[in-house]
XYZ file of C-alpha atoms in Angstrom:
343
model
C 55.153 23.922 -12.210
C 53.661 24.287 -15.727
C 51.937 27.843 -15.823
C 48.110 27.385 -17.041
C 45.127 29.811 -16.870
C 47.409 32.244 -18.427
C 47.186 34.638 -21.642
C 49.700 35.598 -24.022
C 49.664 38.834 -25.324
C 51.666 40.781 -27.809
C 53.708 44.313 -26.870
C 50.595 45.755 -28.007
C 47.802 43.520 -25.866
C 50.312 44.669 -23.017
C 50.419 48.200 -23.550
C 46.228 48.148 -23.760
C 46.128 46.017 -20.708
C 48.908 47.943 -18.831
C 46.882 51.661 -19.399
C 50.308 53.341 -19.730
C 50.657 56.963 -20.356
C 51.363 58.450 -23.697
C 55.445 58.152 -23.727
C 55.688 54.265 -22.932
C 52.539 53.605 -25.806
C 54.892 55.252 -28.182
C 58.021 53.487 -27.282
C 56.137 49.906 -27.762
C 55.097 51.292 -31.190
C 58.333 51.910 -32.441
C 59.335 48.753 -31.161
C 57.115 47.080 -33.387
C 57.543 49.100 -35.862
C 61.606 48.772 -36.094
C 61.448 44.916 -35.597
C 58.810 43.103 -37.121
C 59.106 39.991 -35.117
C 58.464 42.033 -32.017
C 54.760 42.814 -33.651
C 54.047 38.784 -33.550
C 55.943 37.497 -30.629
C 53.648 36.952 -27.693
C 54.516 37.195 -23.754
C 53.763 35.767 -21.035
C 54.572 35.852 -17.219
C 56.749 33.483 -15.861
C 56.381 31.715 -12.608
C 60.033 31.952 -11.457
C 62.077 35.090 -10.318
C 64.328 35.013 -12.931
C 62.635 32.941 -15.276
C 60.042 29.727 -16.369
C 60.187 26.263 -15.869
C 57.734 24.197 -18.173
C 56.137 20.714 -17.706
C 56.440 19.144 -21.277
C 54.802 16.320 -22.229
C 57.470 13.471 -23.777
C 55.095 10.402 -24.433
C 51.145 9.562 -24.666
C 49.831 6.257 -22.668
C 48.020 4.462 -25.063
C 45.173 1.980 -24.638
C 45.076 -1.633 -24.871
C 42.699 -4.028 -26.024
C 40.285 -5.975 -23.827
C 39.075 -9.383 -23.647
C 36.799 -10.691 -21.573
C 38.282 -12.387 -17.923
C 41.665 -10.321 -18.735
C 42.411 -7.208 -17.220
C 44.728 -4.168 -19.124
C 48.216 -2.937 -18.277
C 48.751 0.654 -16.214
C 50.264 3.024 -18.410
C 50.827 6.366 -17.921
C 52.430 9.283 -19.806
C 55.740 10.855 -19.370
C 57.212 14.463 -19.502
C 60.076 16.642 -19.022
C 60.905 19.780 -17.091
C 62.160 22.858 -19.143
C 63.628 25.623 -17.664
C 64.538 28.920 -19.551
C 65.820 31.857 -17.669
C 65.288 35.900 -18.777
C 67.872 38.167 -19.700
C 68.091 41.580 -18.201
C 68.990 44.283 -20.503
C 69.994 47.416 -19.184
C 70.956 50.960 -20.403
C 71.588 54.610 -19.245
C 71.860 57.948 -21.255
C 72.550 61.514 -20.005
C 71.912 64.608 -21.789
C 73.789 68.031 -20.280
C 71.498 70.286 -18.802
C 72.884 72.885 -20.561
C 72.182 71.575 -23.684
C 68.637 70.972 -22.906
C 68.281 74.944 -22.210
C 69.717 75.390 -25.859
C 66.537 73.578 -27.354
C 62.901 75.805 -28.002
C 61.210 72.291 -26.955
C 63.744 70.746 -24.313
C 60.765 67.268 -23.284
C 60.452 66.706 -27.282
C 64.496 66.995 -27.897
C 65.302 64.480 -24.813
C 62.188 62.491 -26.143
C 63.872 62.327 -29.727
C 67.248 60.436 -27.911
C 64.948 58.534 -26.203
C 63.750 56.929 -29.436
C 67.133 55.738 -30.492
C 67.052 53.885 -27.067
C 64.374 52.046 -27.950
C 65.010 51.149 -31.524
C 68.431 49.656 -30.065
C 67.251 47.484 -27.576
C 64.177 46.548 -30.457
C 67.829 45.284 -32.211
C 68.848 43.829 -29.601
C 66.174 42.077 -28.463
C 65.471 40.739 -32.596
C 68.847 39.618 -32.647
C 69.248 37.798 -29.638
C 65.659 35.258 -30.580
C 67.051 34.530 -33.119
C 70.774 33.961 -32.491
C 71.234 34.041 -28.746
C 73.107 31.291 -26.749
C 73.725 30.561 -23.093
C 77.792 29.851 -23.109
C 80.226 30.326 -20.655
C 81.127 33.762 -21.980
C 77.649 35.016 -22.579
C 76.111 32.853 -19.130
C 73.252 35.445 -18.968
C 72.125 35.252 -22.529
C 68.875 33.346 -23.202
C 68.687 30.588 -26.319
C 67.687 31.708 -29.235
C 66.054 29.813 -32.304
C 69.525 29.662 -33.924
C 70.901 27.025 -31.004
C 67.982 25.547 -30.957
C 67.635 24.075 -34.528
C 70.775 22.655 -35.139
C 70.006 18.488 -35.845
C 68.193 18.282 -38.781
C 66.115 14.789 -38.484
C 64.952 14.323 -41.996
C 62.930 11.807 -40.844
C 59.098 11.046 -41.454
C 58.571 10.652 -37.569
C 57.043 13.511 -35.754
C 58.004 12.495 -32.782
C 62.042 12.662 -33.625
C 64.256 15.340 -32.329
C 65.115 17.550 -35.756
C 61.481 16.426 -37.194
C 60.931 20.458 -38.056
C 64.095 21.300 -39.117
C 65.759 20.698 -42.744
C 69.105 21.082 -43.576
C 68.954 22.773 -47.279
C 73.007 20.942 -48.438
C 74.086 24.632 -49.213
C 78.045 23.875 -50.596
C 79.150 27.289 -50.270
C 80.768 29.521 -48.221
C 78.194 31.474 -46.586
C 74.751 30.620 -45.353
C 71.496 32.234 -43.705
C 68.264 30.797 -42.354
C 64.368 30.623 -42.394
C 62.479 30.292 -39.063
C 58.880 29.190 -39.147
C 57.582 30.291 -35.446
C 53.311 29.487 -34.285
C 53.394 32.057 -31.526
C 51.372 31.137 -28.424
C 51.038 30.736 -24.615
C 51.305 26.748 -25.221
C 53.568 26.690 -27.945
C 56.228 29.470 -28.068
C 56.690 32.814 -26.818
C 58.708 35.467 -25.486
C 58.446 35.837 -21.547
C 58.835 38.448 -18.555
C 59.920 36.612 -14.673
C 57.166 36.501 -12.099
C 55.494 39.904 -11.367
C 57.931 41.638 -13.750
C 56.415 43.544 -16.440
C 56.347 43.142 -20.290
C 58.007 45.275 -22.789
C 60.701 47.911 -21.968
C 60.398 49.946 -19.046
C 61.661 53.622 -18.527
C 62.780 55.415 -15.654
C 63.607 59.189 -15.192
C 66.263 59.678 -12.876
C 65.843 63.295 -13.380
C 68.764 66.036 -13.221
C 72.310 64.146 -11.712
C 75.850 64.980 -11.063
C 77.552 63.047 -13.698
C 81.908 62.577 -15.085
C 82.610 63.305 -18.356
C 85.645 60.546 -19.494
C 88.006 62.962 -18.318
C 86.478 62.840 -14.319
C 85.343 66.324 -14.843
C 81.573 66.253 -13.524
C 78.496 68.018 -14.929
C 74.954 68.506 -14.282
C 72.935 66.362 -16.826
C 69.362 64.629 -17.123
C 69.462 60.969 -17.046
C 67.528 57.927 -18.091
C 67.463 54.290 -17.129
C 65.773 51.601 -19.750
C 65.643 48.566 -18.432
C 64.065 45.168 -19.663
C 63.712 41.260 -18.825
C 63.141 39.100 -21.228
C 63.639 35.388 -22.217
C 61.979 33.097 -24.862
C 60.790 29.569 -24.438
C 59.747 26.675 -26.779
C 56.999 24.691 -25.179
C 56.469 22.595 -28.060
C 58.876 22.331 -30.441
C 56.501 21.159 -33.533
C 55.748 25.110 -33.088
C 59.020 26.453 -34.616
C 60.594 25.020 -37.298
C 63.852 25.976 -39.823
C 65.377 25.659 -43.034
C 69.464 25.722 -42.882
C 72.185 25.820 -44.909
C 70.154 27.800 -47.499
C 73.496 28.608 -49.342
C 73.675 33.330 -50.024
C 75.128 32.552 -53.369
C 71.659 31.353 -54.326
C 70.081 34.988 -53.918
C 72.239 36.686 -56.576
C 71.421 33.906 -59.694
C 69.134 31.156 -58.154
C 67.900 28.887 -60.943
C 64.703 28.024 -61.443
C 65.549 24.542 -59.337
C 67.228 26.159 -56.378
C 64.308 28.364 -55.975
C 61.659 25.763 -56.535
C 63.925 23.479 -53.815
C 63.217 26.246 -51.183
C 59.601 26.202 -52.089
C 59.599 22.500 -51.758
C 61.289 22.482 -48.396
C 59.011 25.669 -46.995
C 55.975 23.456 -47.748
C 57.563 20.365 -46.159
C 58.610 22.032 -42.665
C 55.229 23.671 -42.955
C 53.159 20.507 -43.147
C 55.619 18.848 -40.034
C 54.456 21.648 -37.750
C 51.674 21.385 -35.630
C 49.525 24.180 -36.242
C 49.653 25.643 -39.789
C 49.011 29.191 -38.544
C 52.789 29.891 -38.500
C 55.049 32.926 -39.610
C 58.055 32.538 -41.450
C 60.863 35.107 -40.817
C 63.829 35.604 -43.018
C 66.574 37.841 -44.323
C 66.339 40.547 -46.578
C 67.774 38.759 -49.817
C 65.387 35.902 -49.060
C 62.461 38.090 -49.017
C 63.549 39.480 -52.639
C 64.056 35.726 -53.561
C 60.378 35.055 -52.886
C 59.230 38.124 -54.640
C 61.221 37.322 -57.482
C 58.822 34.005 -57.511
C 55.991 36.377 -58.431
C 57.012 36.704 -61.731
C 57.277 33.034 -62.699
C 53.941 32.223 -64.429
C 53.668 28.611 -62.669
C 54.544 30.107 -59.229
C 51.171 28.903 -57.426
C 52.805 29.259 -53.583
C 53.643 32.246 -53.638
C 51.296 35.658 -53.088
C 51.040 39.059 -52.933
C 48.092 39.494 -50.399
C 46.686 43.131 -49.949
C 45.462 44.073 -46.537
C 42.390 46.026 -45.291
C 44.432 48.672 -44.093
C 46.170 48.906 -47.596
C 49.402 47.190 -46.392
C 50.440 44.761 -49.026
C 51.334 41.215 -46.815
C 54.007 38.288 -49.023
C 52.820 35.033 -48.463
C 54.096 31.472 -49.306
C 52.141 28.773 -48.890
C 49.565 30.355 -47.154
C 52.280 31.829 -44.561
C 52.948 35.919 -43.852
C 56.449 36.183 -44.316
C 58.502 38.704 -42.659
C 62.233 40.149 -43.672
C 64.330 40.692 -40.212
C 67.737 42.445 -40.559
C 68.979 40.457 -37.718
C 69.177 37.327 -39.587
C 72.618 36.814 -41.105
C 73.639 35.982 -44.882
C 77.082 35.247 -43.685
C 76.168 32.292 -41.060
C 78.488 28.863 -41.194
C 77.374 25.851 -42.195
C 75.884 23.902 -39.239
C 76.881 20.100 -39.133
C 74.026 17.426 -38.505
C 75.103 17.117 -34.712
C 73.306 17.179 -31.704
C 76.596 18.869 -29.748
C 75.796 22.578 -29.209
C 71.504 22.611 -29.912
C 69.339 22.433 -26.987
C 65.913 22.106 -25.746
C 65.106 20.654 -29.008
C-alpha cells in the first residue's frame, strides 16, 4: 500500500498548486513565518481516510557467487508495514456583531483575530512534531520526533535501531534536544488523509445565534479552522537527534562541551543518509552556535548570507533553525527501547 508517483510539497508548493484566494495565501504565510519548521516540512497525501500506511523496506537480498554445474540460493528482501494516523485539529471563534459595527474596517478587524488563529495552531502544530505521542490519554495525537528517538545505538552499524541518534551524557537536571530532519516524499514528511487538503482550512459560518457563559445568547460572526495532519518517518536514516544535551551548558559551556556538540553534530550528520538535512534546535542552542563564531579555530560553523539578504547559521554545512517549541527543561531519556516507536 506504499504511496508512489506522488510529490511532496511544502505549505507554500500547496498554496501555488491549490490557486487559493488572497485570505488563505496569507494565512499559510504567517504560518511559515511564525514556525520555521513549517517553511521546510513537506506534505503529502495519504492513501488512508484517516491516515498512511507505508511499505518499508527491512533487509536487501544479496547475491551469491556462482560456479559452474551449481545453481544459487532464492533470496528475497523483506519489509515492514508502517502505519501513522493524522490528527484533526479543530477551533471556533465568534466575534459580536455589535462589535464589528463599532470598527471603520469591520473584514480587516475580524481578519486581524483571524491571524492569532493561525499563529496558534502554527504552535500547535510545531510543538506536536516535535514532542507529540500517541498514549492512552492523548489516543488521537500523532508521534512526534521526541518518541521517536529515544534508544540511542552508538553503534557503527547503519542498519541498528538508534544508529542516528546520540545520547550527549548530560548529568544535570534539565535537558533539550537537536533534531536533524532530510524532508522528503521518501524519507520524512508531514501528511494530509486521502483527498483531504494540506495546510489549514477556514470556514465562515457567517452571522449565528451564540451563549455567552452565562446562557444569555447573542448575535455574533463565527469561524471554524480546521486541520488534519500527521507526520511519518519512511526512513529513519532521514531524521536523526542529539539528547541529553545538558541547559546548564548554554550559560558557561567550555571550550570542550561546545566542541563535544560539534563533534557529535558532525557524527549524526555523516550516519544519515542524505547530507541535505536541517537541524532544528532551541533558542539557547542557536546562541551556543553563534557564540562558536567568535572562536578563531571554529571551522564548522558559518554565517552564510542569502540572496535575498537574509543571513542563514550553518554548521557543518547544515541551515540551522531555532524553534520555540523545543524545551530546555526536558528529562533525561534512559537508553531504553520502552516508550520510542517506529524507530
Amino acid at each position: 500500500m506504499t504511496t508512489f508517483n506522488q510529490m511532496a510539497y511544502t505549505l507554500l508548493d500547496w498554496r501555488e498548486r491549490l490557486n487559493p484566494d488572497g485570505n488563505v495565501a496569507d494565512i499559510i504565510e504567517v504560518l511559515a513565518q511564525s514556525n520555521p519548521i513549517l517553511q521546510d516540512m513537506t506534505f503529502v497525501e495519504g492513501n488512508l481516510p484517516t491516515g498512511i500506511v507505508t511499505t518499508r523496506r527491512s533487509s536487501l537480498p544479496e547475491p551469491s557467487i556462482r560456479r559452474i554445474n551449481q545453481g544459487v540460493p532464492y533470496t528475497k528482501s523483506t519489509a515492514e508495514q508502517l502505519v501513522d494516523t493524522a490528527t484533526m485539529y479543530e477551533a471556533r471563534n465568534k466575534m459580536d456583531v455589535k462589535l464589528l459595527a463599532l470598527q471603520n474596517d469591520p473584514a480587516r478587524f475580524r481578519y486581524s483575530e483571524d491571524l492569532a488563529f493561525v499563529a496558534g495552531f502554527g504552535n500547535r502544530i510545531a510543538r506536536d512534531v516535535i514532542y507529540g505521542h500517541t498514549t492512552a490519554d492523548t489516543p488521537d495525537e500523532f508521534n512526534g520526533f521526541d518518541i521517536r528517538h529515544r534508544y540511542f545505538g552508538n553503534t557503527d552499524d547503519p542498519t541498528a535501531e538508534g544508529y542516528t541518534t546520540i545520547d550527549m551524557g548530560g548529568t544535570g537536571s534539565k535537558f533539550t534536544s537537536i533534531y536533524f530532519v532530510n524532508w522528503g516524499e521518501r524519507t520524512c514528511s508531514g501528511f494530509f488523509p486521502k483527498n483531504g487538503q494540506a495546510g489549514l482550512k477556514k470556514e465562515d459560518l457567517g452571522q449565528q445565534t451564540v451563549s455567552d457563559p452565562d446562557g444569555n445568547e447573542y448575535e455574533a460572526m463565527v469561524t471554524k479552522w480546521n486541520w488534519d495532519v500527521g507526520l511519518t518517518v519512511r526512513d529513519y536514516r532521514a531524521v536523526g537527534a542529539l539528547r541529553n544535551i545538558d541547559a546548564a551548558w548554554f550559560s558557561n559551556a567550555t571550550s570542550a562541551q561546545k566542541q563535544k556538540i560539534i563533534e557529535s553534530v558532525i557524527r549524526v550528520h555523516d550516519r544519515l543518509r542524505d547530507s541535505n538535512a536541517i537541524m532544528y534546535c532551541s533558542r539557547s542552542m542557536y546562541t551556543l552556535f553563534k557564540l562558536c563564531l567568535i572562536d578563531k579555530n571554529n571551522v564548522h560553523v558559518d554565517l552564510v548570507t542569502l540572496q535575498n539578504g537574509i543571513k542563514e547559521l550553518r554548521v557543518d554545512g547544515m541551515t540551522v533553525r531555532k524553534l520555540d517549541c523545543i524545551r530546555e527543561d526536558e528529562s533525561k531519556i534512559a537508553n531504553a527501547k520502552e516508550g520510542r516507536v517506529n524507530k
